[in-house]
Each structure stands twice: as C-alpha cells, then as structure tokens.
PDB file of N, CA, C and O in Angstrom:
ATOM      1  N   MET A1296     -33.128 -59.066  27.689  1.00 62.00           N
ATOM      2  CA  MET A1296     -33.685 -60.271  27.121  1.00 62.00           C
ATOM      3  C   MET A1296     -34.686 -59.916  26.029  1.00 62.00           C
ATOM      4  O   MET A1296     -34.841 -60.686  25.106  1.00 62.00           O
ATOM      5  N   ARG A1297     -35.295 -58.765  26.139  1.00 71.00           N
ATOM      6  CA  ARG A1297     -36.242 -58.352  25.105  1.00 71.00           C
ATOM      7  C   ARG A1297     -35.569 -58.200  23.745  1.00 71.00           C
ATOM      8  O   ARG A1297     -36.174 -58.458  22.719  1.00 71.00           O
ATOM      9  N   ILE A1298     -34.319 -57.742  23.762  1.00 69.00           N
ATOM     10  CA  ILE A1298     -33.602 -57.569  22.501  1.00 69.00           C
ATOM     11  C   ILE A1298     -33.554 -58.886  21.746  1.00 69.00           C
ATOM     12  O   ILE A1298     -33.899 -58.955  20.570  1.00 69.00           O
ATOM     13  N   ARG A1299     -33.115 -59.947  22.394  1.00 69.00           N
ATOM     14  CA  ARG A1299     -33.024 -61.254  21.740  1.00 69.00           C
ATOM     15  C   ARG A1299     -34.400 -61.787  21.371  1.00 69.00           C
ATOM     16  O   ARG A1299     -34.590 -62.334  20.286  1.00 69.00           O
ATOM     17  N   ASP A1300     -35.380 -61.618  22.256  1.00 74.00           N
ATOM     18  CA  ASP A1300     -36.723 -62.120  21.978  1.00 74.00           C
ATOM     19  C   ASP A1300     -37.346 -61.431  20.764  1.00 74.00           C
ATOM     20  O   ASP A1300     -37.985 -62.068  19.936  1.00 74.00           O
ATOM     21  N   GLU A1301     -37.156 -60.132  20.653  1.00 73.00           N
ATOM     22  CA  GLU A1301     -37.819 -59.382  19.592  1.00 73.00           C
ATOM     23  C   GLU A1301     -37.014 -59.273  18.302  1.00 73.00           C
ATOM     24  O   GLU A1301     -37.571 -59.241  17.219  1.00 73.00           O
ATOM     25  N   LEU A1302     -35.696 -59.210  18.419  1.00 67.00           N
ATOM     26  CA  LEU A1302     -34.874 -58.982  17.232  1.00 67.00           C
ATOM     27  C   LEU A1302     -34.063 -60.191  16.784  1.00 67.00           C
ATOM     28  O   LEU A1302     -33.554 -60.204  15.668  1.00 67.00           O
ATOM     29  N   GLY A1303     -33.910 -61.175  17.647  1.00 71.00           N
ATOM     30  CA  GLY A1303     -33.093 -62.329  17.298  1.00 71.00           C
ATOM     31  C   GLY A1303     -31.621 -61.960  17.306  1.00 71.00           C
ATOM     32  O   GLY A1303     -31.183 -61.093  18.054  1.00 71.00           O
ATOM     33  N   GLU A1304     -30.860 -62.593  16.438  1.00 69.00           N
ATOM     34  CA  GLU A1304     -29.425 -62.338  16.362  1.00 69.00           C
ATOM     35  C   GLU A1304     -29.173 -60.981  15.705  1.00 69.00           C
ATOM     36  O   GLU A1304     -29.591 -60.733  14.581  1.00 69.00           O
ATOM     37  N   LEU A1305     -28.495 -60.082  16.412  1.00 69.00           N
ATOM     38  CA  LEU A1305     -28.234 -58.739  15.885  1.00 69.00           C
ATOM     39  C   LEU A1305     -26.998 -58.689  15.001  1.00 69.00           C
ATOM     40  O   LEU A1305     -26.985 -58.011  13.991  1.00 69.00           O
ATOM     41  N   PHE A1306     -25.943 -59.359  15.417  1.00 69.00           N
ATOM     42  CA  PHE A1306     -24.683 -59.329  14.685  1.00 69.00           C
ATOM     43  C   PHE A1306     -24.287 -60.746  14.300  1.00 69.00           C
ATOM     44  O   PHE A1306     -24.160 -61.606  15.156  1.00 69.00           O
ATOM     45  N   SER A1307     -24.067 -60.968  13.027  1.00 71.00           N
ATOM     46  CA  SER A1307     -23.658 -62.273  12.535  1.00 71.00           C
ATOM     47  C   SER A1307     -22.145 -62.309  12.406  1.00 71.00           C
ATOM     48  O   SER A1307     -21.512 -61.317  12.044  1.00 71.00           O
ATOM     49  N   ASP A1308     -21.547 -63.459  12.672  1.00 65.00           N
ATOM     50  CA  ASP A1308     -20.099 -63.581  12.525  1.00 65.00           C
ATOM     51  C   ASP A1308     -19.652 -63.298  11.096  1.00 65.00           C
ATOM     52  O   ASP A1308     -18.537 -62.831  10.878  1.00 65.00           O
ATOM     53  N   THR A1309     -20.515 -63.558  10.134  1.00 72.00           N
ATOM     54  CA  THR A1309     -20.152 -63.301   8.737  1.00 72.00           C
ATOM     55  C   THR A1309     -19.942 -61.809   8.467  1.00 72.00           C
ATOM     56  O   THR A1309     -19.227 -61.452   7.538  1.00 72.00           O
ATOM     57  N   ASP A1310     -20.517 -60.950   9.284  1.00 70.00           N
ATOM     58  CA  ASP A1310     -20.297 -59.506   9.142  1.00 70.00           C
ATOM     59  C   ASP A1310     -18.844 -59.125   9.434  1.00 70.00           C
ATOM     60  O   ASP A1310     -18.391 -58.056   9.031  1.00 70.00           O
ATOM     61  N   PHE A1311     -18.127 -60.000  10.139  1.00 67.00           N
ATOM     62  CA  PHE A1311     -16.765 -59.700  10.580  1.00 67.00           C
ATOM     63  C   PHE A1311     -15.728 -60.626   9.961  1.00 67.00           C
ATOM     64  O   PHE A1311     -14.579 -60.626  10.367  1.00 67.00           O
ATOM     65  N   VAL A1312     -16.103 -61.395   8.961  1.00 67.00           N
ATOM     66  CA  VAL A1312     -15.216 -62.418   8.405  1.00 67.00           C
ATOM     67  C   VAL A1312     -13.895 -61.839   7.894  1.00 67.00           C
ATOM     68  O   VAL A1312     -12.848 -62.471   8.019  1.00 67.00           O
ATOM     69  N   GLY A1313     -13.885 -60.645   7.376  1.00 66.00           N
ATOM     70  CA  GLY A1313     -12.658 -60.037   6.871  1.00 66.00           C
ATOM     71  C   GLY A1313     -11.708 -59.583   7.955  1.00 66.00           C
ATOM     72  O   GLY A1313     -10.543 -59.301   7.689  1.00 66.00           O
ATOM     73  N   SER A1314     -12.170 -59.523   9.167  1.00 63.00           N
ATOM     74  CA  SER A1314     -11.343 -59.044  10.278  1.00 63.00           C
ATOM     75  C   SER A1314     -10.534 -60.132  10.959  1.00 63.00           C
ATOM     76  O   SER A1314      -9.702 -59.835  11.806  1.00 63.00           O
ATOM     77  N   TYR A1315     -10.777 -61.396  10.608  1.00 61.00           N
ATOM     78  CA  TYR A1315     -10.118 -62.498  11.284  1.00 61.00           C
ATOM     79  C   TYR A1315      -9.461 -63.432  10.282  1.00 61.00           C
ATOM     80  O   TYR A1315     -10.027 -63.722   9.236  1.00 61.00           O
ATOM     81  N   PRO A1316      -8.262 -63.937  10.627  1.00 61.00           N
ATOM     82  CA  PRO A1316      -7.599 -64.897   9.750  1.00 61.00           C
ATOM     83  C   PRO A1316      -8.314 -66.243   9.780  1.00 61.00           C
ATOM     84  O   PRO A1316      -9.012 -66.559  10.749  1.00 61.00           O
ATOM     85  N   SER A1317      -8.141 -67.013   8.740  1.00 65.00           N
ATOM     86  CA  SER A1317      -8.791 -68.324   8.680  1.00 65.00           C
ATOM     87  C   SER A1317      -7.990 -69.387   9.420  1.00 65.00           C
ATOM     88  O   SER A1317      -8.486 -70.478   9.662  1.00 65.00           O
ATOM     89  N   ARG A1318      -6.740 -69.070   9.786  1.00 64.00           N
ATOM     90  CA  ARG A1318      -5.888 -70.014  10.495  1.00 64.00           C
ATOM     91  C   ARG A1318      -5.422 -69.402  11.818  1.00 64.00           C
ATOM     92  O   ARG A1318      -5.457 -68.197  11.989  1.00 64.00           O
ATOM     93  N   GLY A1319      -4.988 -70.253  12.713  1.00 57.00           N
ATOM     94  CA  GLY A1319      -4.465 -69.762  13.979  1.00 57.00           C
ATOM     95  C   GLY A1319      -5.374 -70.077  15.141  1.00 57.00           C
ATOM     96  O   GLY A1319      -6.287 -70.890  15.053  1.00 57.00           O
ATOM     97  N   LYS A1320      -5.129 -69.389  16.229  1.00 58.00           N
ATOM     98  CA  LYS A1320      -5.888 -69.586  17.469  1.00 58.00           C
ATOM     99  C   LYS A1320      -7.360 -69.255  17.251  1.00 58.00           C
ATOM    100  O   LYS A1320      -7.685 -68.229  16.663  1.00 58.00           O
ATOM    101  N   PRO A1321      -8.274 -70.125  17.710  1.00 55.00           N
ATOM    102  CA  PRO A1321      -9.699 -69.828  17.567  1.00 55.00           C
ATOM    103  C   PRO A1321     -10.064 -68.531  18.296  1.00 55.00           C
ATOM    104  O   PRO A1321      -9.574 -68.259  19.381  1.00 55.00           O
ATOM    105  N   ALA A1322     -10.901 -67.754  17.680  1.00 64.00           N
ATOM    106  CA  ALA A1322     -11.313 -66.477  18.262  1.00 64.00           C
ATOM    107  C   ALA A1322     -12.699 -66.589  18.868  1.00 64.00           C
ATOM    108  O   ALA A1322     -13.470 -67.482  18.530  1.00 64.00           O
ATOM    109  N   CYS A1323     -13.001 -65.675  19.753  1.00 80.00           N
ATOM    110  CA  CYS A1323     -14.370 -65.562  20.257  1.00 80.00           C
ATOM    111  C   CYS A1323     -15.251 -65.103  19.108  1.00 80.00           C
ATOM    112  O   CYS A1323     -14.786 -64.446  18.179  1.00 80.00           O
ATOM    113  N   SER A1324     -16.505 -65.407  19.196  1.00 82.00           N
ATOM    114  CA  SER A1324     -17.441 -65.005  18.168  1.00 82.00           C
ATOM    115  C   SER A1324     -17.474 -63.478  18.041  1.00 82.00           C
ATOM    116  O   SER A1324     -17.823 -62.780  18.997  1.00 82.00           O
ATOM    117  N   PRO A1325     -17.099 -62.931  16.871  1.00 83.00           N
ATOM    118  CA  PRO A1325     -17.115 -61.476  16.716  1.00 83.00           C
ATOM    119  C   PRO A1325     -18.511 -60.880  16.829  1.00 83.00           C
ATOM    120  O   PRO A1325     -18.672 -59.765  17.320  1.00 83.00           O
ATOM    121  N   GLY A1326     -19.525 -61.615  16.407  1.00 83.00           N
ATOM    122  CA  GLY A1326     -20.891 -61.127  16.563  1.00 83.00           C
ATOM    123  C   GLY A1326     -21.266 -60.974  18.025  1.00 83.00           C
ATOM    124  O   GLY A1326     -21.899 -59.999  18.429  1.00 83.00           O
ATOM    125  N   ARG A1327     -20.850 -61.951  18.827  1.00 87.00           N
ATOM    126  CA  ARG A1327     -21.116 -61.864  20.264  1.00 87.00           C
ATOM    127  C   ARG A1327     -20.328 -60.736  20.895  1.00 87.00           C
ATOM    128  O   ARG A1327     -20.832 -60.013  21.751  1.00 87.00           O
ATOM    129  N   LEU A1328     -19.064 -60.581  20.495  1.00 91.00           N
ATOM    130  CA  LEU A1328     -18.253 -59.496  21.051  1.00 91.00           C
ATOM    131  C   LEU A1328     -18.838 -58.134  20.700  1.00 91.00           C
ATOM    132  O   LEU A1328     -18.797 -57.212  21.515  1.00 91.00           O
ATOM    133  N   ALA A1329     -19.395 -57.997  19.506  1.00 90.00           N
ATOM    134  CA  ALA A1329     -20.034 -56.731  19.125  1.00 90.00           C
ATOM    135  C   ALA A1329     -21.227 -56.455  20.032  1.00 90.00           C
ATOM    136  O   ALA A1329     -21.410 -55.321  20.507  1.00 90.00           O
ATOM    137  N   LEU A1330     -22.029 -57.474  20.288  1.00 91.00           N
ATOM    138  CA  LEU A1330     -23.190 -57.300  21.162  1.00 91.00           C
ATOM    139  C   LEU A1330     -22.755 -57.024  22.604  1.00 91.00           C
ATOM    140  O   LEU A1330     -23.351 -56.184  23.283  1.00 91.00           O
ATOM    141  N   VAL A1331     -21.700 -57.681  23.061  1.00 95.00           N
ATOM    142  CA  VAL A1331     -21.169 -57.400  24.398  1.00 95.00           C
ATOM    143  C   VAL A1331     -20.726 -55.944  24.473  1.00 95.00           C
ATOM    144  O   VAL A1331     -20.981 -55.250  25.461  1.00 95.00           O
ATOM    145  N   SER A1332     -20.087 -55.449  23.408  1.00 95.00           N
ATOM    146  CA  SER A1332     -19.635 -54.052  23.392  1.00 95.00           C
ATOM    147  C   SER A1332     -20.811 -53.085  23.488  1.00 95.00           C
ATOM    148  O   SER A1332     -20.732 -52.066  24.180  1.00 95.00           O
ATOM    149  N   VAL A1333     -21.901 -53.397  22.815  1.00 93.00           N
ATOM    150  CA  VAL A1333     -23.099 -52.559  22.884  1.00 93.00           C
ATOM    151  C   VAL A1333     -23.660 -52.568  24.303  1.00 93.00           C
ATOM    152  O   VAL A1333     -23.974 -51.511  24.870  1.00 93.00           O
ATOM    153  N   MET A1334     -23.773 -53.751  24.903  1.00 94.00           N
ATOM    154  CA  MET A1334     -24.297 -53.858  26.266  1.00 94.00           C
ATOM    155  C   MET A1334     -23.349 -53.204  27.269  1.00 94.00           C
ATOM    156  O   MET A1334     -23.797 -52.560  28.214  1.00 94.00           O
ATOM    157  N   GLN A1335     -22.070 -53.336  27.047  1.00 97.00           N
ATOM    158  CA  GLN A1335     -21.074 -52.698  27.914  1.00 97.00           C
ATOM    159  C   GLN A1335     -21.270 -51.192  27.913  1.00 97.00           C
ATOM    160  O   GLN A1335     -21.277 -50.556  28.968  1.00 97.00           O
ATOM    161  N   PHE A1336     -21.439 -50.621  26.746  1.00 97.00           N
ATOM    162  CA  PHE A1336     -21.653 -49.184  26.644  1.00 97.00           C
ATOM    163  C   PHE A1336     -22.971 -48.784  27.304  1.00 97.00           C
ATOM    164  O   PHE A1336     -23.026 -47.816  28.065  1.00 97.00           O
ATOM    165  N   ALA A1337     -24.031 -49.551  27.028  1.00 95.00           N
ATOM    166  CA  ALA A1337     -25.355 -49.228  27.572  1.00 95.00           C
ATOM    167  C   ALA A1337     -25.370 -49.243  29.102  1.00 95.00           C
ATOM    168  O   ALA A1337     -26.068 -48.438  29.722  1.00 95.00           O
ATOM    169  N   GLU A1338     -24.594 -50.137  29.697  1.00 97.00           N
ATOM    170  CA  GLU A1338     -24.576 -50.246  31.161  1.00 97.00           C
ATOM    171  C   GLU A1338     -23.398 -49.512  31.796  1.00 97.00           C
ATOM    172  O   GLU A1338     -23.249 -49.527  33.017  1.00 97.00           O
ATOM    173  N   GLY A1339     -22.547 -48.896  30.982  1.00 98.00           N
ATOM    174  CA  GLY A1339     -21.413 -48.147  31.510  1.00 98.00           C
ATOM    175  C   GLY A1339     -20.403 -49.011  32.246  1.00 98.00           C
ATOM    176  O   GLY A1339     -19.922 -48.628  33.310  1.00 98.00           O
ATOM    177  N   LEU A1340     -20.075 -50.166  31.680  1.00 98.00           N
ATOM    178  CA  LEU A1340     -19.194 -51.113  32.340  1.00 98.00           C
ATOM    179  C   LEU A1340     -17.775 -51.048  31.794  1.00 98.00           C
ATOM    180  O   LEU A1340     -17.560 -50.743  30.615  1.00 98.00           O
ATOM    181  N   SER A1341     -16.818 -51.387  32.633  1.00 97.00           N
ATOM    182  CA  SER A1341     -15.435 -51.549  32.190  1.00 97.00           C
ATOM    183  C   SER A1341     -15.341 -52.879  31.435  1.00 97.00           C
ATOM    184  O   SER A1341     -16.267 -53.702  31.462  1.00 97.00           O
ATOM    185  N   ASP A1342     -14.206 -53.101  30.791  1.00 97.00           N
ATOM    186  CA  ASP A1342     -14.006 -54.380  30.098  1.00 97.00           C
ATOM    187  C   ASP A1342     -14.106 -55.546  31.072  1.00 97.00           C
ATOM    188  O   ASP A1342     -14.736 -56.558  30.777  1.00 97.00           O
ATOM    189  N   ARG A1343     -13.489 -55.398  32.214  1.00 97.00           N
ATOM    190  CA  ARG A1343     -13.520 -56.475  33.219  1.00 97.00           C
ATOM    191  C   ARG A1343     -14.960 -56.729  33.697  1.00 97.00           C
ATOM    192  O   ARG A1343     -15.391 -57.878  33.835  1.00 97.00           O
ATOM    193  N   GLN A1344     -15.712 -55.677  33.952  1.00 98.00           N
ATOM    194  CA  GLN A1344     -17.102 -55.835  34.402  1.00 98.00           C
ATOM    195  C   GLN A1344     -17.961 -56.488  33.316  1.00 98.00           C
ATOM    196  O   GLN A1344     -18.822 -57.317  33.619  1.00 98.00           O
ATOM    197  N   ALA A1345     -17.739 -56.121  32.064  1.00 97.00           N
ATOM    198  CA  ALA A1345     -18.500 -56.718  30.966  1.00 97.00           C
ATOM    199  C   ALA A1345     -18.164 -58.199  30.829  1.00 97.00           C
ATOM    200  O   ALA A1345     -19.064 -59.038  30.645  1.00 97.00           O
ATOM    201  N   ALA A1346     -16.891 -58.557  30.924  1.00 96.00           N
ATOM    202  CA  ALA A1346     -16.497 -59.966  30.858  1.00 96.00           C
ATOM    203  C   ALA A1346     -17.092 -60.744  32.035  1.00 96.00           C
ATOM    204  O   ALA A1346     -17.535 -61.889  31.861  1.00 96.00           O
ATOM    205  N   ASP A1347     -17.110 -60.131  33.201  1.00 97.00           N
ATOM    206  CA  ASP A1347     -17.736 -60.769  34.364  1.00 97.00           C
ATOM    207  C   ASP A1347     -19.235 -60.959  34.146  1.00 97.00           C
ATOM    208  O   ASP A1347     -19.804 -61.968  34.563  1.00 97.00           O
ATOM    209  N   ALA A1348     -19.883 -60.014  33.487  1.00 97.00           N
ATOM    210  CA  ALA A1348     -21.317 -60.131  33.192  1.00 97.00           C
ATOM    211  C   ALA A1348     -21.577 -61.301  32.246  1.00 97.00           C
ATOM    212  O   ALA A1348     -22.542 -62.049  32.417  1.00 97.00           O
ATOM    213  N   VAL A1349     -20.712 -61.481  31.252  1.00 96.00           N
ATOM    214  CA  VAL A1349     -20.857 -62.616  30.333  1.00 96.00           C
ATOM    215  C   VAL A1349     -20.684 -63.924  31.096  1.00 96.00           C
ATOM    216  O   VAL A1349     -21.396 -64.891  30.849  1.00 96.00           O
ATOM    217  N   HIS A1350     -19.775 -63.939  32.041  1.00 95.00           N
ATOM    218  CA  HIS A1350     -19.508 -65.152  32.812  1.00 95.00           C
ATOM    219  C   HIS A1350     -20.632 -65.472  33.802  1.00 95.00           C
ATOM    220  O   HIS A1350     -20.997 -66.637  33.958  1.00 95.00           O
ATOM    221  N   GLY A1351     -21.206 -64.444  34.430  1.00 95.00           N
ATOM    222  CA  GLY A1351     -22.077 -64.726  35.560  1.00 95.00           C
ATOM    223  C   GLY A1351     -23.526 -64.295  35.498  1.00 95.00           C
ATOM    224  O   GLY A1351     -24.302 -64.690  36.352  1.00 95.00           O
ATOM    225  N   ARG A1352     -23.897 -63.493  34.521  1.00 96.00           N
ATOM    226  CA  ARG A1352     -25.281 -62.992  34.508  1.00 96.00           C
ATOM    227  C   ARG A1352     -26.147 -63.790  33.524  1.00 96.00           C
ATOM    228  O   ARG A1352     -25.820 -63.911  32.342  1.00 96.00           O
ATOM    229  N   LEU A1353     -27.237 -64.301  34.011  1.00 94.00           N
ATOM    230  CA  LEU A1353     -28.123 -65.102  33.178  1.00 94.00           C
ATOM    231  C   LEU A1353     -28.722 -64.297  32.025  1.00 94.00           C
ATOM    232  O   LEU A1353     -28.903 -64.821  30.932  1.00 94.00           O
ATOM    233  N   ASP A1354     -29.055 -63.019  32.270  1.00 93.00           N
ATOM    234  CA  ASP A1354     -29.648 -62.221  31.207  1.00 93.00           C
ATOM    235  C   ASP A1354     -28.667 -62.011  30.057  1.00 93.00           C
ATOM    236  O   ASP A1354     -29.049 -62.052  28.888  1.00 93.00           O
ATOM    237  N   TRP A1355     -27.390 -61.831  30.369  1.00 94.00           N
ATOM    238  CA  TRP A1355     -26.389 -61.662  29.311  1.00 94.00           C
ATOM    239  C   TRP A1355     -26.175 -62.993  28.572  1.00 94.00           C
ATOM    240  O   TRP A1355     -26.052 -63.005  27.356  1.00 94.00           O
ATOM    241  N   LYS A1356     -26.134 -64.099  29.293  1.00 93.00           N
ATOM    242  CA  LYS A1356     -25.981 -65.408  28.645  1.00 93.00           C
ATOM    243  C   LYS A1356     -27.148 -65.661  27.689  1.00 93.00           C
ATOM    244  O   LYS A1356     -26.959 -66.147  26.579  1.00 93.00           O
ATOM    245  N   TYR A1357     -28.339 -65.329  28.112  1.00 90.00           N
ATOM    246  CA  TYR A1357     -29.513 -65.516  27.262  1.00 90.00           C
ATOM    247  C   TYR A1357     -29.420 -64.638  26.016  1.00 90.00           C
ATOM    248  O   TYR A1357     -29.633 -65.103  24.900  1.00 90.00           O
ATOM    249  N   LEU A1358     -29.111 -63.379  26.200  1.00 88.00           N
ATOM    250  CA  LEU A1358     -28.978 -62.442  25.084  1.00 88.00           C
ATOM    251  C   LEU A1358     -27.945 -62.922  24.078  1.00 88.00           C
ATOM    252  O   LEU A1358     -28.143 -62.820  22.867  1.00 88.00           O
ATOM    253  N   LEU A1359     -26.846 -63.473  24.573  1.00 89.00           N
ATOM    254  CA  LEU A1359     -25.761 -63.915  23.711  1.00 89.00           C
ATOM    255  C   LEU A1359     -25.951 -65.337  23.183  1.00 89.00           C
ATOM    256  O   LEU A1359     -25.163 -65.811  22.370  1.00 89.00           O
ATOM    257  N   GLY A1360     -26.984 -66.010  23.652  1.00 86.00           N
ATOM    258  CA  GLY A1360     -27.245 -67.376  23.198  1.00 86.00           C
ATOM    259  C   GLY A1360     -26.221 -68.375  23.727  1.00 86.00           C
ATOM    260  O   GLY A1360     -25.872 -69.322  23.038  1.00 86.00           O
ATOM    261  N   LEU A1361     -25.747 -68.157  24.948  1.00 89.00           N
ATOM    262  CA  LEU A1361     -24.720 -69.019  25.538  1.00 89.00           C
ATOM    263  C   LEU A1361     -25.347 -70.065  26.455  1.00 89.00           C
ATOM    264  O   LEU A1361     -26.408 -69.849  27.040  1.00 89.00           O
ATOM    265  N   GLU A1362     -24.655 -71.172  26.598  1.00 90.00           N
ATOM    266  CA  GLU A1362     -25.048 -72.183  27.571  1.00 90.00           C
ATOM    267  C   GLU A1362     -24.799 -71.631  28.973  1.00 90.00           C
ATOM    268  O   GLU A1362     -23.928 -70.774  29.169  1.00 90.00           O
ATOM    269  N   LEU A1363     -25.537 -72.113  29.947  1.00 92.00           N
ATOM    270  CA  LEU A1363     -25.365 -71.634  31.316  1.00 92.00           C
ATOM    271  C   LEU A1363     -23.962 -71.894  31.846  1.00 92.00           C
ATOM    272  O   LEU A1363     -23.440 -71.115  32.643  1.00 92.00           O
ATOM    273  N   ALA A1364     -23.340 -72.965  31.406  1.00 93.00           N
ATOM    274  CA  ALA A1364     -22.005 -73.316  31.888  1.00 93.00           C
ATOM    275  C   ALA A1364     -20.892 -72.635  31.092  1.00 93.00           C
ATOM    276  O   ALA A1364     -19.722 -72.834  31.401  1.00 93.00           O
ATOM    277  N   ASP A1365     -21.223 -71.837  30.091  1.00 91.00           N
ATOM    278  CA  ASP A1365     -20.190 -71.175  29.291  1.00 91.00           C
ATOM    279  C   ASP A1365     -19.331 -70.292  30.196  1.00 91.00           C
ATOM    280  O   ASP A1365     -19.853 -69.464  30.935  1.00 91.00           O
ATOM    281  N   PRO A1366     -18.008 -70.436  30.127  1.00 91.00           N
ATOM    282  CA  PRO A1366     -17.141 -69.682  31.031  1.00 91.00           C
ATOM    283  C   PRO A1366     -16.917 -68.230  30.610  1.00 91.00           C
ATOM    284  O   PRO A1366     -16.362 -67.442  31.375  1.00 91.00           O
ATOM    285  N   GLY A1367     -17.332 -67.851  29.427  1.00 91.00           N
ATOM    286  CA  GLY A1367     -17.101 -66.481  28.966  1.00 91.00           C
ATOM    287  C   GLY A1367     -15.703 -66.331  28.411  1.00 91.00           C
ATOM    288  O   GLY A1367     -15.164 -67.258  27.817  1.00 91.00           O
ATOM    289  N   PHE A1368     -15.097 -65.174  28.623  1.00 92.00           N
ATOM    290  CA  PHE A1368     -13.779 -64.894  28.075  1.00 92.00           C
ATOM    291  C   PHE A1368     -13.054 -63.906  28.969  1.00 92.00           C
ATOM    292  O   PHE A1368     -13.653 -63.277  29.831  1.00 92.00           O
ATOM    293  N   ASP A1369     -11.754 -63.770  28.742  1.00 93.00           N
ATOM    294  CA  ASP A1369     -10.956 -62.820  29.500  1.00 93.00           C
ATOM    295  C   ASP A1369     -11.280 -61.396  29.037  1.00 93.00           C
ATOM    296  O   ASP A1369     -11.541 -61.166  27.858  1.00 93.00           O
ATOM    297  N   HIS A1370     -11.241 -60.462  29.943  1.00 95.00           N
ATOM    298  CA  HIS A1370     -11.603 -59.081  29.626  1.00 95.00           C
ATOM    299  C   HIS A1370     -10.707 -58.463  28.553  1.00 95.00           C
ATOM    300  O   HIS A1370     -11.128 -57.565  27.833  1.00 95.00           O
ATOM    301  N   SER A1371      -9.488 -58.952  28.401  1.00 93.00           N
ATOM    302  CA  SER A1371      -8.568 -58.403  27.392  1.00 93.00           C
ATOM    303  C   SER A1371      -9.053 -58.653  25.969  1.00 93.00           C
ATOM    304  O   SER A1371      -8.643 -57.956  25.038  1.00 93.00           O
ATOM    305  N   VAL A1372      -9.946 -59.614  25.789  1.00 91.00           N
ATOM    306  CA  VAL A1372     -10.485 -59.906  24.468  1.00 91.00           C
ATOM    307  C   VAL A1372     -11.263 -58.705  23.919  1.00 91.00           C
ATOM    308  O   VAL A1372     -11.228 -58.421  22.713  1.00 91.00           O
ATOM    309  N   LEU A1373     -11.918 -57.953  24.785  1.00 93.00           N
ATOM    310  CA  LEU A1373     -12.682 -56.788  24.329  1.00 93.00           C
ATOM    311  C   LEU A1373     -11.770 -55.707  23.778  1.00 93.00           C
ATOM    312  O   LEU A1373     -12.074 -55.068  22.760  1.00 93.00           O
ATOM    313  N   THR A1374     -10.641 -55.487  24.410  1.00 91.00           N
ATOM    314  CA  THR A1374      -9.677 -54.518  23.909  1.00 91.00           C
ATOM    315  C   THR A1374      -9.146 -54.950  22.556  1.00 91.00           C
ATOM    316  O   THR A1374      -9.066 -54.147  21.611  1.00 91.00           O
ATOM    317  N   GLU A1375      -8.794 -56.214  22.435  1.00 88.00           N
ATOM    318  CA  GLU A1375      -8.298 -56.767  21.157  1.00 88.00           C
ATOM    319  C   GLU A1375      -9.363 -56.606  20.069  1.00 88.00           C
ATOM    320  O   GLU A1375      -9.049 -56.276  18.924  1.00 88.00           O
ATOM    321  N   PHE A1376     -10.617 -56.851  20.412  1.00 86.00           N
ATOM    322  CA  PHE A1376     -11.704 -56.754  19.435  1.00 86.00           C
ATOM    323  C   PHE A1376     -11.845 -55.311  18.921  1.00 86.00           C
ATOM    324  O   PHE A1376     -12.004 -55.082  17.732  1.00 86.00           O
ATOM    325  N   ARG A1377     -11.782 -54.362  19.835  1.00 87.00           N
ATOM    326  CA  ARG A1377     -11.947 -52.957  19.434  1.00 87.00           C
ATOM    327  C   ARG A1377     -10.788 -52.462  18.576  1.00 87.00           C
ATOM    328  O   ARG A1377     -10.973 -51.609  17.722  1.00 87.00           O
ATOM    329  N   THR A1378      -9.600 -52.982  18.810  1.00 86.00           N
ATOM    330  CA  THR A1378      -8.439 -52.511  18.054  1.00 86.00           C
ATOM    331  C   THR A1378      -8.225 -53.277  16.769  1.00 86.00           C
ATOM    332  O   THR A1378      -7.420 -52.865  15.937  1.00 86.00           O
ATOM    333  N   GLY A1379      -8.948 -54.403  16.603  1.00 71.00           N
ATOM    334  CA  GLY A1379      -8.756 -55.266  15.434  1.00 71.00           C
ATOM    335  C   GLY A1379      -9.409 -54.804  14.196  1.00 71.00           C
ATOM    336  O   GLY A1379      -9.813 -53.845  13.783  1.00 71.00           O
TER     337      GLY A1379
END
C-alpha cells in the first residue's frame, strides 16, 4: 500500500497503447497488469496465485485502484500479457 500512497500510479495504460488493437474484445488494463507482474515477482507467486490475490486481497485491490467488488481476471491473462 505504501507504493500507491507514495508513488501514485506507476504504469499508465498509455505506455502500452501500441501493444493493443483499438478494436475487438476489451482488454484488462495493461498498466494494472504490469503492476500485478511486478507484485507477482516480488512475492514469488504463480499466475494463478497472483490472479487470486487481485481477486481477494484488499492490499492488492488498493494498490491497483480497484473497487472492493472487482472480480479480477483469469490467471491466463498474465501469460497473454507477457507474450504480447
């Protein structure tokens, strides 16, 4: 939570605009996925564990600026993000 309190938004979606098409299925926020990837590495989590953390941990929701009821995303999204 200190990261968000002290630094604010670390990754902006505009940093990733060239990586995503303007049409088609809506994507998860690339800025959020980048931050999830950093936290995943820092905590040594698998993709599934990181996705579960986004879904259920209040500290991760706060860091990512998500509503408490946000359902998160499927763990396969992280693999797609890294390969994209």
